mmCIF file of C-alpha atoms and ligand atoms in Angstrom:
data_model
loop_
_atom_site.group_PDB
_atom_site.id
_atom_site.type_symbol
_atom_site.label_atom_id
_atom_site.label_comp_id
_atom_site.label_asym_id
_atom_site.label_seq_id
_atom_site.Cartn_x
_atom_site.Cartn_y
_atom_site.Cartn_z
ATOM 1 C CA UNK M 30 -20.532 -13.126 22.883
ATOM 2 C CA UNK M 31 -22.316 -13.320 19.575
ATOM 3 C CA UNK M 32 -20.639 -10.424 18.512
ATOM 4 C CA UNK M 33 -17.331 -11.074 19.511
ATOM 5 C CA UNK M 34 -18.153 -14.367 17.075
ATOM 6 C CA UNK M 35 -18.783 -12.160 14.347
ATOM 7 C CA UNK M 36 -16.341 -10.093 14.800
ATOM 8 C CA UNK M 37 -13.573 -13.006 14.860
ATOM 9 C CA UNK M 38 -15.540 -14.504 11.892
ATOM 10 C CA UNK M 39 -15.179 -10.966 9.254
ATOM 11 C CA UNK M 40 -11.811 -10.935 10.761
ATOM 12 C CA UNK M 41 -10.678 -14.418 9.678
ATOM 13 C CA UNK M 42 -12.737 -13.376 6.252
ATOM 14 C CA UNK M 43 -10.663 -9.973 5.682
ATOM 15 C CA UNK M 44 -7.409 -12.189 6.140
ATOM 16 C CA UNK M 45 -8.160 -14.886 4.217
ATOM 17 C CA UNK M 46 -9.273 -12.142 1.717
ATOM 18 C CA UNK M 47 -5.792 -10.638 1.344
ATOM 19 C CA UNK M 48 -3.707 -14.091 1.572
ATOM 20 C CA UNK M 49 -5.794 -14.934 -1.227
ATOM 21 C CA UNK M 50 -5.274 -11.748 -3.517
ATOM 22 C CA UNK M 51 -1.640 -11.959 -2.401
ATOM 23 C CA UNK M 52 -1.505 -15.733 -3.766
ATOM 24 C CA UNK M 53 -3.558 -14.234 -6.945
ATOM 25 C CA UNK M 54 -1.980 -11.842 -7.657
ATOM 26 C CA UNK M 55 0.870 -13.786 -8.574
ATOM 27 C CA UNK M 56 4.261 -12.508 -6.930
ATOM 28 C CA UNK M 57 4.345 -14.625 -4.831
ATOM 29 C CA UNK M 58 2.664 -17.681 -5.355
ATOM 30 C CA UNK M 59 4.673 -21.187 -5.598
ATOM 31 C CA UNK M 60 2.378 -22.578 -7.974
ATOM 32 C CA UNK M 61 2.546 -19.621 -10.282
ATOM 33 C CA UNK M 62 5.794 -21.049 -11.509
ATOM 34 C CA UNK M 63 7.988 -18.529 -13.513
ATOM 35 C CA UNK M 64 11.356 -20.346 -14.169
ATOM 36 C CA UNK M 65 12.655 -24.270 -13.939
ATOM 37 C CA UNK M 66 12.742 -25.146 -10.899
ATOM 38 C CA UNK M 67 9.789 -23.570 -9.171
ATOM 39 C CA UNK M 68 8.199 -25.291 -12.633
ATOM 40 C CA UNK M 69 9.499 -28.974 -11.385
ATOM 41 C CA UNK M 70 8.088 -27.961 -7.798
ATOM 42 C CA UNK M 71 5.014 -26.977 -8.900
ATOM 43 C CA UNK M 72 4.460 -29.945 -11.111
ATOM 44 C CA UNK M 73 4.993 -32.117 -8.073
ATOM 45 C CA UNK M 74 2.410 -30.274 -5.778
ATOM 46 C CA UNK M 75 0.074 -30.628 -8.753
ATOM 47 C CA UNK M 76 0.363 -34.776 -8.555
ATOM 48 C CA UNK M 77 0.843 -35.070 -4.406
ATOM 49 C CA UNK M 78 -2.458 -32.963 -4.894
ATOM 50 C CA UNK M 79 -5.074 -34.948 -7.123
ATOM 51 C CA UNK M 80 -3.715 -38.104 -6.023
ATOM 52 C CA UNK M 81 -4.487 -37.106 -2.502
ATOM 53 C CA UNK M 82 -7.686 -35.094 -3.342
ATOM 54 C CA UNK M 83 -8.717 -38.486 -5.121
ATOM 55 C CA UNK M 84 -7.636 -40.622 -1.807
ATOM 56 C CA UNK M 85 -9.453 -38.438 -0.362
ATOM 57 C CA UNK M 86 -13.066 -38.501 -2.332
ATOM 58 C CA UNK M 87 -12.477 -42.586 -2.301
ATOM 59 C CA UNK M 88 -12.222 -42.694 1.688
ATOM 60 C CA UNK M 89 -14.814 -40.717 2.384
ATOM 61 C CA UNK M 90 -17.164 -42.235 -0.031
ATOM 62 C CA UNK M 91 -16.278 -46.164 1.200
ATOM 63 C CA UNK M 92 -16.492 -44.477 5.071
ATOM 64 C CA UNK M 93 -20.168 -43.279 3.295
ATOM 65 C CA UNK M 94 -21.033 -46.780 1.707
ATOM 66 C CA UNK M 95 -19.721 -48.507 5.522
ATOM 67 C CA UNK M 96 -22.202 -46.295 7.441
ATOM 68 C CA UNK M 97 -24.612 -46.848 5.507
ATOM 69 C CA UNK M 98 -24.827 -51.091 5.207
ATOM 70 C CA UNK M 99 -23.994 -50.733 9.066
ATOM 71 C CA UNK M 100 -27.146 -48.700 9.720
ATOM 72 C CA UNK M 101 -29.025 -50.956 7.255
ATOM 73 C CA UNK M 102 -28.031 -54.403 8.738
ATOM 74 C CA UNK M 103 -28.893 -53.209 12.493
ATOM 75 C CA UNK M 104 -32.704 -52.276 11.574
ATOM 76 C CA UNK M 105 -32.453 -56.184 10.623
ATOM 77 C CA UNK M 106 -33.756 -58.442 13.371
ATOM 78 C CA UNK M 107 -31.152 -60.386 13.846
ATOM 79 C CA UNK M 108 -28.079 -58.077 12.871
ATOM 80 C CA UNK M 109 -25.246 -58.779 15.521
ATOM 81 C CA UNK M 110 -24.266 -62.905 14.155
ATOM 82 C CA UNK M 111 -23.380 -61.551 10.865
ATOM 83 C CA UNK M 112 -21.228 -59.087 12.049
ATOM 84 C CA UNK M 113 -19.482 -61.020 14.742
ATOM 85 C CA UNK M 114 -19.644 -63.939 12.575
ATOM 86 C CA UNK M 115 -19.239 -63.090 8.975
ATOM 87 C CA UNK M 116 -19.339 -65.792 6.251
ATOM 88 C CA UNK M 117 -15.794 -67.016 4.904
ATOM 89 C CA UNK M 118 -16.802 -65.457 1.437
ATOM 90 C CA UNK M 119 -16.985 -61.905 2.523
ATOM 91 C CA UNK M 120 -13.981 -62.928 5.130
ATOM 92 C CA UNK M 121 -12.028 -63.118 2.280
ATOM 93 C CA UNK M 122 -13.066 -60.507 0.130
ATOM 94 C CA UNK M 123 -12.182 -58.137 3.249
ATOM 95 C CA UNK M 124 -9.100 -59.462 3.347
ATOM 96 C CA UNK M 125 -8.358 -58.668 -0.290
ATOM 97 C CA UNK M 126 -9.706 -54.831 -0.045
ATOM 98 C CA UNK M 127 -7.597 -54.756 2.796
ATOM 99 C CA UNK M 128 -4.364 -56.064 1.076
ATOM 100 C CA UNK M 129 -5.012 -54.155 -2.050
ATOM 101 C CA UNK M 130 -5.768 -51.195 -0.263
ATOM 102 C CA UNK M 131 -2.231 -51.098 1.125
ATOM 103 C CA UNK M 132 -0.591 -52.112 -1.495
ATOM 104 C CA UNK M 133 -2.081 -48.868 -3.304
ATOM 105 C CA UNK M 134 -0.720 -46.671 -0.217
ATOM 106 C CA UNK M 135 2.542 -48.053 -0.763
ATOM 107 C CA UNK M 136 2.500 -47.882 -4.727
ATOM 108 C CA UNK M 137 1.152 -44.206 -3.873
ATOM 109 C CA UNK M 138 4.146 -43.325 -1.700
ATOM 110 C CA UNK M 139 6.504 -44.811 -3.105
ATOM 111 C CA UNK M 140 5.955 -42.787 -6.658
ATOM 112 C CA UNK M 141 6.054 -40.117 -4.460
ATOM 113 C CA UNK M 142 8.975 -40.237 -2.896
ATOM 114 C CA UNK M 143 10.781 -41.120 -5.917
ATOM 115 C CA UNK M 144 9.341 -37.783 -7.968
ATOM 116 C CA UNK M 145 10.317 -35.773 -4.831
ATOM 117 C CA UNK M 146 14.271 -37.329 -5.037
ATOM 118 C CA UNK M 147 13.885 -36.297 -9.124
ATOM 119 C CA UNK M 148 13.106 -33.138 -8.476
ATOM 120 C CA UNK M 149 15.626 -32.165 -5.614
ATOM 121 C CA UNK M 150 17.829 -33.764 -7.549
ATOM 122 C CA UNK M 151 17.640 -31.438 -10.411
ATOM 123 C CA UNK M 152 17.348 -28.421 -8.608
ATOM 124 C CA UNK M 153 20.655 -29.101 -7.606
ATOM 125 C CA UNK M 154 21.848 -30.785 -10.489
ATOM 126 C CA UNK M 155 22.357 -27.813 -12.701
ATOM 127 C CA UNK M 156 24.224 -25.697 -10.237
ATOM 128 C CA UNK M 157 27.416 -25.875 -12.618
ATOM 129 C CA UNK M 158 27.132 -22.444 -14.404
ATOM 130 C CA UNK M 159 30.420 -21.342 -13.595
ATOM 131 C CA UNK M 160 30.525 -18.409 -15.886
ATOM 132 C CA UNK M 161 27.032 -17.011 -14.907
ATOM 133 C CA UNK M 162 26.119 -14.186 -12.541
ATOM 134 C CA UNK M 163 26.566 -15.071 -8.748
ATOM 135 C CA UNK M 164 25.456 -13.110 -6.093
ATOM 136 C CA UNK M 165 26.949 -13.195 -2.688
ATOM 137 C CA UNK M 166 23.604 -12.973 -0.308
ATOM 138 C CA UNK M 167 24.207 -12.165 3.430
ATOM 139 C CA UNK M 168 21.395 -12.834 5.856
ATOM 140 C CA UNK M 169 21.031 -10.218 8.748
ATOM 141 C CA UNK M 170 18.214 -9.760 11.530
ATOM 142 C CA UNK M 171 16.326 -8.720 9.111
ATOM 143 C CA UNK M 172 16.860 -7.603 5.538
ATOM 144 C CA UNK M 173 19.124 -8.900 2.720
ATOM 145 C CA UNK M 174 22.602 -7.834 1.718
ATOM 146 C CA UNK M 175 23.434 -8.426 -1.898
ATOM 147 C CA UNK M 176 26.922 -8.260 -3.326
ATOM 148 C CA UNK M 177 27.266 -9.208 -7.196
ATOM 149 C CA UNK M 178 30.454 -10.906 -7.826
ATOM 150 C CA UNK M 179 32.682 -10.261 -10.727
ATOM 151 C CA UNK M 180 36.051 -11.332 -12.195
ATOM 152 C CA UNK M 181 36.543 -7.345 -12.389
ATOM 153 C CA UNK M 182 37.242 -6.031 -9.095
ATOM 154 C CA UNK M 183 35.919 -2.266 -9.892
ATOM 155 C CA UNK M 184 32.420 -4.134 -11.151
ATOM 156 C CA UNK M 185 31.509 -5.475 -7.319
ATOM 157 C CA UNK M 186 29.191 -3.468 -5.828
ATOM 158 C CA UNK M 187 26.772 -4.176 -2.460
ATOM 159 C CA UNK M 188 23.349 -3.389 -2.319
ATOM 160 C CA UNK M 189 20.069 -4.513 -0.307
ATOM 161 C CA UNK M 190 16.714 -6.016 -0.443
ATOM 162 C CA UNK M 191 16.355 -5.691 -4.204
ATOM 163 C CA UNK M 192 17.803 -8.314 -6.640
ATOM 164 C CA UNK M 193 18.099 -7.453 -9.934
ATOM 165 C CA UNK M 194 18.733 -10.401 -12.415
ATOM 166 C CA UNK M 195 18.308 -10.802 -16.269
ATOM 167 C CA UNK M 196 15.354 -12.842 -17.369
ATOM 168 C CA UNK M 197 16.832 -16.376 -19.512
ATOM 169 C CA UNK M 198 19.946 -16.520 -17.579
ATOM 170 C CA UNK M 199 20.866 -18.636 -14.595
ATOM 171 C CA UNK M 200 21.820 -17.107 -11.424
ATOM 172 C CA UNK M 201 23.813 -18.566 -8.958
ATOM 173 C CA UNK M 202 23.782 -17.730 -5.193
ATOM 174 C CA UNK M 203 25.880 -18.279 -2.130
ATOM 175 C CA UNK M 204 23.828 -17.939 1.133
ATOM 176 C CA UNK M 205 26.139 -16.987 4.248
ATOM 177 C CA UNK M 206 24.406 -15.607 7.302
ATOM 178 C CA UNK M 207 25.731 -12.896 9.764
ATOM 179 C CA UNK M 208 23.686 -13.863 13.471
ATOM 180 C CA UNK M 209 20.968 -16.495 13.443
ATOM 181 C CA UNK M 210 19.713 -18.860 10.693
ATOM 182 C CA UNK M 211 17.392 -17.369 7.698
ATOM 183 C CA UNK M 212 15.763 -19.047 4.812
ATOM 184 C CA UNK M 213 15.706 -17.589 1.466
ATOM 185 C CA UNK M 214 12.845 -18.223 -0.376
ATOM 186 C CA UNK M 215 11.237 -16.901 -3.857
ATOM 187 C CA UNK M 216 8.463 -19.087 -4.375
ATOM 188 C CA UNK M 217 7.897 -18.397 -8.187
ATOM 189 C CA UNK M 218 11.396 -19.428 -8.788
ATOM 190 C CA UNK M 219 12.318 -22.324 -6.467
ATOM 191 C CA UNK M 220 12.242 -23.983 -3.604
ATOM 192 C CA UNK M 221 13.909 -22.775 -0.062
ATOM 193 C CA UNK M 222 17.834 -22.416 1.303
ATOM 194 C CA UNK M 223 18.968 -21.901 4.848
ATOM 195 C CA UNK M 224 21.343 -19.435 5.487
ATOM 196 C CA UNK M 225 23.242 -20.677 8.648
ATOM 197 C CA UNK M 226 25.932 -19.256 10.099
ATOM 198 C CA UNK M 227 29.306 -20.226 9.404
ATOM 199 C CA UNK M 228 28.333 -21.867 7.064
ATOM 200 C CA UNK M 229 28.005 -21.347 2.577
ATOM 201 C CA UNK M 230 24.939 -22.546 0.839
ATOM 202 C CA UNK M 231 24.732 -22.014 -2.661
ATOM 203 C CA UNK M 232 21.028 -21.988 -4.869
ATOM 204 C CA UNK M 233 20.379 -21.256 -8.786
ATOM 205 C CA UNK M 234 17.778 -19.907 -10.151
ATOM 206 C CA UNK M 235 16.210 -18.588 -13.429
ATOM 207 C CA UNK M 236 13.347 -16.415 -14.524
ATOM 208 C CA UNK M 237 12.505 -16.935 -17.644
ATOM 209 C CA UNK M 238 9.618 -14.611 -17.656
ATOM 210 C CA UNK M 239 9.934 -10.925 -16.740
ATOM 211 C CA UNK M 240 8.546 -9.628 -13.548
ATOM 212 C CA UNK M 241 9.202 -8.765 -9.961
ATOM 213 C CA UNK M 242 8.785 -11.513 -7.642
ATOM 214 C CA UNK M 243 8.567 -11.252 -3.457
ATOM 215 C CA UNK M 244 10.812 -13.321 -1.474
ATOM 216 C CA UNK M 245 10.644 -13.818 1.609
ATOM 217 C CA UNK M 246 12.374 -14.809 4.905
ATOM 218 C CA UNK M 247 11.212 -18.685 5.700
ATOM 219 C CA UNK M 248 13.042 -19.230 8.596
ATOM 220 C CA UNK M 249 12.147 -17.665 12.660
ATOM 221 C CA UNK M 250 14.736 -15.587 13.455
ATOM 222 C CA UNK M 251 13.540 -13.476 15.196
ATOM 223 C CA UNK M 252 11.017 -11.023 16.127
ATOM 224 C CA UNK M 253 10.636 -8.972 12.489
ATOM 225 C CA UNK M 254 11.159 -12.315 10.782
ATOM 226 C CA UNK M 255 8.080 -11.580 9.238
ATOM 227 C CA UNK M 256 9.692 -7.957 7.670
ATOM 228 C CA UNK M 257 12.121 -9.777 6.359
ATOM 229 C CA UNK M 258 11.196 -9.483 2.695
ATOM 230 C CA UNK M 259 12.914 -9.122 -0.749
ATOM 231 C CA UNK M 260 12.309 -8.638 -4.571
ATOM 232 C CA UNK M 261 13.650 -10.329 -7.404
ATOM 233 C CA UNK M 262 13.338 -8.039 -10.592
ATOM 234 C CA UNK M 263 13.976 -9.986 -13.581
ATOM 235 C CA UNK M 264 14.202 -7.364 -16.398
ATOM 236 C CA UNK M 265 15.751 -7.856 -20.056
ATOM 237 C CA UNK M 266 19.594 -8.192 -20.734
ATOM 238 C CA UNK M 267 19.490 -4.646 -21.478
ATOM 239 C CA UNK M 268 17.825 -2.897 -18.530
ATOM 240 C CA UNK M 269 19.931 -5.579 -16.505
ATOM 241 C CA UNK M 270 23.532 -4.221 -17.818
ATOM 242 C CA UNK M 271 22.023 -0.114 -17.535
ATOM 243 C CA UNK M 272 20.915 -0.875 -13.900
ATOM 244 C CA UNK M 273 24.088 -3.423 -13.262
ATOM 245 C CA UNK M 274 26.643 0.015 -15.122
ATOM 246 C CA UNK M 275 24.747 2.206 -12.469
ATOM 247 C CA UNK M 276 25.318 0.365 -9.300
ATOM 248 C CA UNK M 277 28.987 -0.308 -9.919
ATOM 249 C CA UNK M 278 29.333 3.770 -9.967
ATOM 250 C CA UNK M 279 29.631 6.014 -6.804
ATOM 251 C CA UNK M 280 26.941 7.909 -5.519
ATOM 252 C CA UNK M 281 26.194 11.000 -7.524
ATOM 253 C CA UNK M 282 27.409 14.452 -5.769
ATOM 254 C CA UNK M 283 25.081 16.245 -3.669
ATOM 255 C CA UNK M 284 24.121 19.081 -6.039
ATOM 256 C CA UNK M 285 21.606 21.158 -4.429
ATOM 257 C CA UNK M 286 21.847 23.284 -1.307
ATOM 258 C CA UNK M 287 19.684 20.985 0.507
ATOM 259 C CA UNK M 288 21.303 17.816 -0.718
ATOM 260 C CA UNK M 289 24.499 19.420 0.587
ATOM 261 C CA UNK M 290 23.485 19.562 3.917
ATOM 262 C CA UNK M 291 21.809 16.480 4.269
ATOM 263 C CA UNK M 292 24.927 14.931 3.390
ATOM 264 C CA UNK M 293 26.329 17.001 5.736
ATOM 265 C CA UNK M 294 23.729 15.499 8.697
ATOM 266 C CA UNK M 295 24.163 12.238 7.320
ATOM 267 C CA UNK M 296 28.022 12.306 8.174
ATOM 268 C CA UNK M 297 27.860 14.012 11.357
ATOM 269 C CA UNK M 298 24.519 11.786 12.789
ATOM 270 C CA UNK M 299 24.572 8.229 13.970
ATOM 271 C CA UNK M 300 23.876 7.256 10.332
ATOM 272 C CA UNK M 301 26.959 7.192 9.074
ATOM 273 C CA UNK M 302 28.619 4.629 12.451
ATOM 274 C CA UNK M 303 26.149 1.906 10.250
ATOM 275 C CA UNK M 304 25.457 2.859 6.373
ATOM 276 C CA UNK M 305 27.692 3.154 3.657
ATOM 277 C CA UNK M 306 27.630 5.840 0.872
ATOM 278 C CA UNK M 307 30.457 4.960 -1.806
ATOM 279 C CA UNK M 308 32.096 8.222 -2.962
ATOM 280 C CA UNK M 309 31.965 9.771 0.480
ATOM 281 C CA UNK M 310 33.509 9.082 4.099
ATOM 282 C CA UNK M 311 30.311 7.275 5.318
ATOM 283 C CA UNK M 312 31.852 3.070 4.956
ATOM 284 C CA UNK M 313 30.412 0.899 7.499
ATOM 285 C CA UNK M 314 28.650 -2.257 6.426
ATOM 286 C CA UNK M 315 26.432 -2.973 9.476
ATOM 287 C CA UNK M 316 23.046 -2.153 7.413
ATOM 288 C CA UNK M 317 22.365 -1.717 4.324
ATOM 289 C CA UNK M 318 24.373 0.110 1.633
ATOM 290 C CA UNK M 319 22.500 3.662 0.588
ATOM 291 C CA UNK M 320 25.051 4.393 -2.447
ATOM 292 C CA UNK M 321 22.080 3.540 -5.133
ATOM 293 C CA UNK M 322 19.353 4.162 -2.029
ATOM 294 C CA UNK M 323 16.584 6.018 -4.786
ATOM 295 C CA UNK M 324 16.481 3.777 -7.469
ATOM 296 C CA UNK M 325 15.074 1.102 -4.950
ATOM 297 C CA UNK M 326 11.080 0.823 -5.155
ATOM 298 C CA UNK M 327 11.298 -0.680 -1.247
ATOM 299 C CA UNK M 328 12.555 0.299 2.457
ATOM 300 C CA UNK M 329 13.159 -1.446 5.461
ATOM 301 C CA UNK M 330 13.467 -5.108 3.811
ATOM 302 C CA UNK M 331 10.365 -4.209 1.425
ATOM 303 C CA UNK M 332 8.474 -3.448 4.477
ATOM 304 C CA UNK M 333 7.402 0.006 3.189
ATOM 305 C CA UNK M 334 7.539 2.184 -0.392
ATOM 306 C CA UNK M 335 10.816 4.514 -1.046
ATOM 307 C CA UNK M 336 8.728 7.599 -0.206
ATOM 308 C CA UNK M 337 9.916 10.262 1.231
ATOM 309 C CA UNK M 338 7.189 10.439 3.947
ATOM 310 C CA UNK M 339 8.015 6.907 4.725
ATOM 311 C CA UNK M 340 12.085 7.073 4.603
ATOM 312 C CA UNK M 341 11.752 10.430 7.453
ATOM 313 C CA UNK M 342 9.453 8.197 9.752
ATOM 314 C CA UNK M 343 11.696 5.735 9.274
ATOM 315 C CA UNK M 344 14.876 7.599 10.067
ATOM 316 C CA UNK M 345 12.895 9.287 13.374
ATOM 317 C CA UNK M 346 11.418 6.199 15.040
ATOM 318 C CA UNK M 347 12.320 2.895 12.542
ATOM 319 C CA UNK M 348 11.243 0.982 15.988
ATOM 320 C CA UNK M 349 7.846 2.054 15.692
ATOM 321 C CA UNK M 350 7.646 0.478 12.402
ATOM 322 C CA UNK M 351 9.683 -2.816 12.785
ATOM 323 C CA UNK M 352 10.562 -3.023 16.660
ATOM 324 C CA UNK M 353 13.326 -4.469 17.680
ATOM 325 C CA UNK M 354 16.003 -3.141 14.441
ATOM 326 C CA UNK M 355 19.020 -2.264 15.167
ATOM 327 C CA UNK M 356 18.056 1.155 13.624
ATOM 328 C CA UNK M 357 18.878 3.872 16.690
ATOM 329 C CA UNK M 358 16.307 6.820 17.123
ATOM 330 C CA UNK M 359 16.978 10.109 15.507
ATOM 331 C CA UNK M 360 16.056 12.976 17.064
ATOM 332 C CA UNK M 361 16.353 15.360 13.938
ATOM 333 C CA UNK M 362 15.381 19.062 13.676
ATOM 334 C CA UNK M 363 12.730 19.200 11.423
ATOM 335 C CA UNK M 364 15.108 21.377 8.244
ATOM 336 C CA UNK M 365 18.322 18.429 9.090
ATOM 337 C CA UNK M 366 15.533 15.958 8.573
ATOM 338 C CA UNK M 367 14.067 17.536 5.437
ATOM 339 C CA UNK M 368 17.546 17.948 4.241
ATOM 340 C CA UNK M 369 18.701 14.550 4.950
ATOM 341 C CA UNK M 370 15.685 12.798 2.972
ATOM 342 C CA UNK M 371 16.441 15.454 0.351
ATOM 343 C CA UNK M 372 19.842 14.030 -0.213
ATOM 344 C CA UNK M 373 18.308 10.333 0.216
ATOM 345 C CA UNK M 374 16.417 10.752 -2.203
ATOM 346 C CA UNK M 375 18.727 12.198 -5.027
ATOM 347 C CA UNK M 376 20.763 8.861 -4.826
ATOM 348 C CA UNK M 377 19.557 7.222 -7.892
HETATM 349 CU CU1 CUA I 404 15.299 -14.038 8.571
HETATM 350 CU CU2 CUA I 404 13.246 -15.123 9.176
#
């Protein structure tokens, strides 16, 4: 038994352990704010919490003081006709703590619920930037389609679970979502957005510092809800436009033996009834895009690295990483398999 304890106990340490370097570390941590509106969040968590760390320290320290006079008065002979029967004085005075003590709650909430209206307010208030970037975001059980919109048809291009923006500029998005209801979420830039069904939601956002934030899925839907991650790179104007010039191409040609026939394995397999390569036959949109599939640090809804170890387990037996995808088996000889991530992998 008193194992078990400990066990449960450096268990409960080790995870606390890692939610805490996670929070520290910074990428995603809501009150390591990194553009407007995650800053007018985080400024309101910072009040709700001193004002109720101070309620707080005050209740427990009059619940001290109350203890206390009650333990005193009882060693007193003839303790119980005071308390029954208090003098009008301190009748009164009770009555005032009482009165001002509410009156404080309601002072307290009520600067709290305006500040709260302020600041969804203006995270809505800006959403006017026409002319800016938008990105179309599609919600699926469970990664992230992203389609960057543009007044030039040839400059649309799709891709997945990796959101590039420039750093300084605001970025609108539309939320739509293709089965159940998701939540998008970046918690160093703002606050959360449901994706429902049938429905469009649309969110702005800016990063004014550069870095690569974690977003994340804040809605059950579903078994993998939890793999249901995404990054938001916010690089300089520059690197934005050279990586923005590169997506809007088509894949690059297969240009090695290999390459060939992994392309080759890729169109004859099951892979090509879901993915989409632009430049080649393969056109279906049920998971994610793989035109650009190599210059993506993340797999599987940034569930696992872009390595080629990783992307061949994930092609074999994707449910024994995140059961329950709608990723089929793939029974692959061994050389179609090495071929196949070959080609993969040359799809910067
Ligand atoms: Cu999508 Cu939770």
């Amino acid at each position: 038994m008193r194992n078990r304890q400990q066990s449960l106990i450096v268990h409960a340490s080790v995870t606390l352990a890692s939610v805490l370097q996670t929070a520290c570390s910074g990428i995603q941590n809501s009150i390591n704010p990194a553009g407007p509106q995650a800053e007018r969040i985080s400024h309101l968590w910072w009040l709700m919490f001193y004002v109720c760390s101070a309620v707080f320290v005050i209740v427990m320290a009059f619940t001290f003081v109350a203890i206390r006079n009650r333990s005193n008065s009882r060693k007193q002979t003839d303790l119980e006709q005071p308390l029954l029967n208090p003098p009008k004085e301190a009748e009164y005075r009770r009555h005032y703590v009482i009165l001002g003590a509410t009156a404080l709650t309601c002072l307290i909430l009520f600067v709290f619920l305006i500040d709260s209206f302020l600041v969804g307010r203006s995270l809505t208030a800006e959403l006017a930037h026409k002319n800016g970037l938008v990105i179309e975001i599609t919600g699926h059980q469970w990664w992230w389609e992203a389609r960057y919109l543009d007044s030039n048809v040839s400059n649309i291009f799709t891709t997945a679970n990796e959101i590039h923006i420039p750093v300084g500029v605001p970025v609108t998005f539309t939320l739509h979502a293709n089965d159940v209801i998701h939540s998008f979420w970046v918690p160093n830039l703002t606050g959360k957005k449901d994706l429902i069904p049938g429905k469009v939601a649309t969110i702005w956002l800016q990063a004014d510092r550069a870095g690569v934030y974690r977003g994340q899925c804040a809605e059950y839907c579903g078994l993998q809800h939890a793999h249901m991650a995404f990054w938001i790179i916010a690089e300089s104007q520059t690197d934005f436009n050279a990586w923005r010039q590169n997506q809007t191409q088509s894949s690059i040609l297969a240009a090695t033996e290999s390459q060939r026939r992994g392309q080759q394995v890729f169109l004859s397999a099951t892979c090509v009834m879901c993915h989409a390569i632009n430049g080649t036959p393969a056109g279906s949109n049920v998971g994610p895009n793989l035109t650009h599939l190599a210059s993506r640090a993340m797999i599987a809804a940034a569930s696992l690295t872009n390595t080629k170890e990783h992307l061949q387990q994930w092609v074999v037996n994707s449910q024994a990483i995140k059961p329950g995808n709608k990723m089929p088996q793939n029974n692959l000889a061994p050389d179609d398999l090495q071929a196949l991530t070959d080609y993969l992998q040359s799809l910067k």
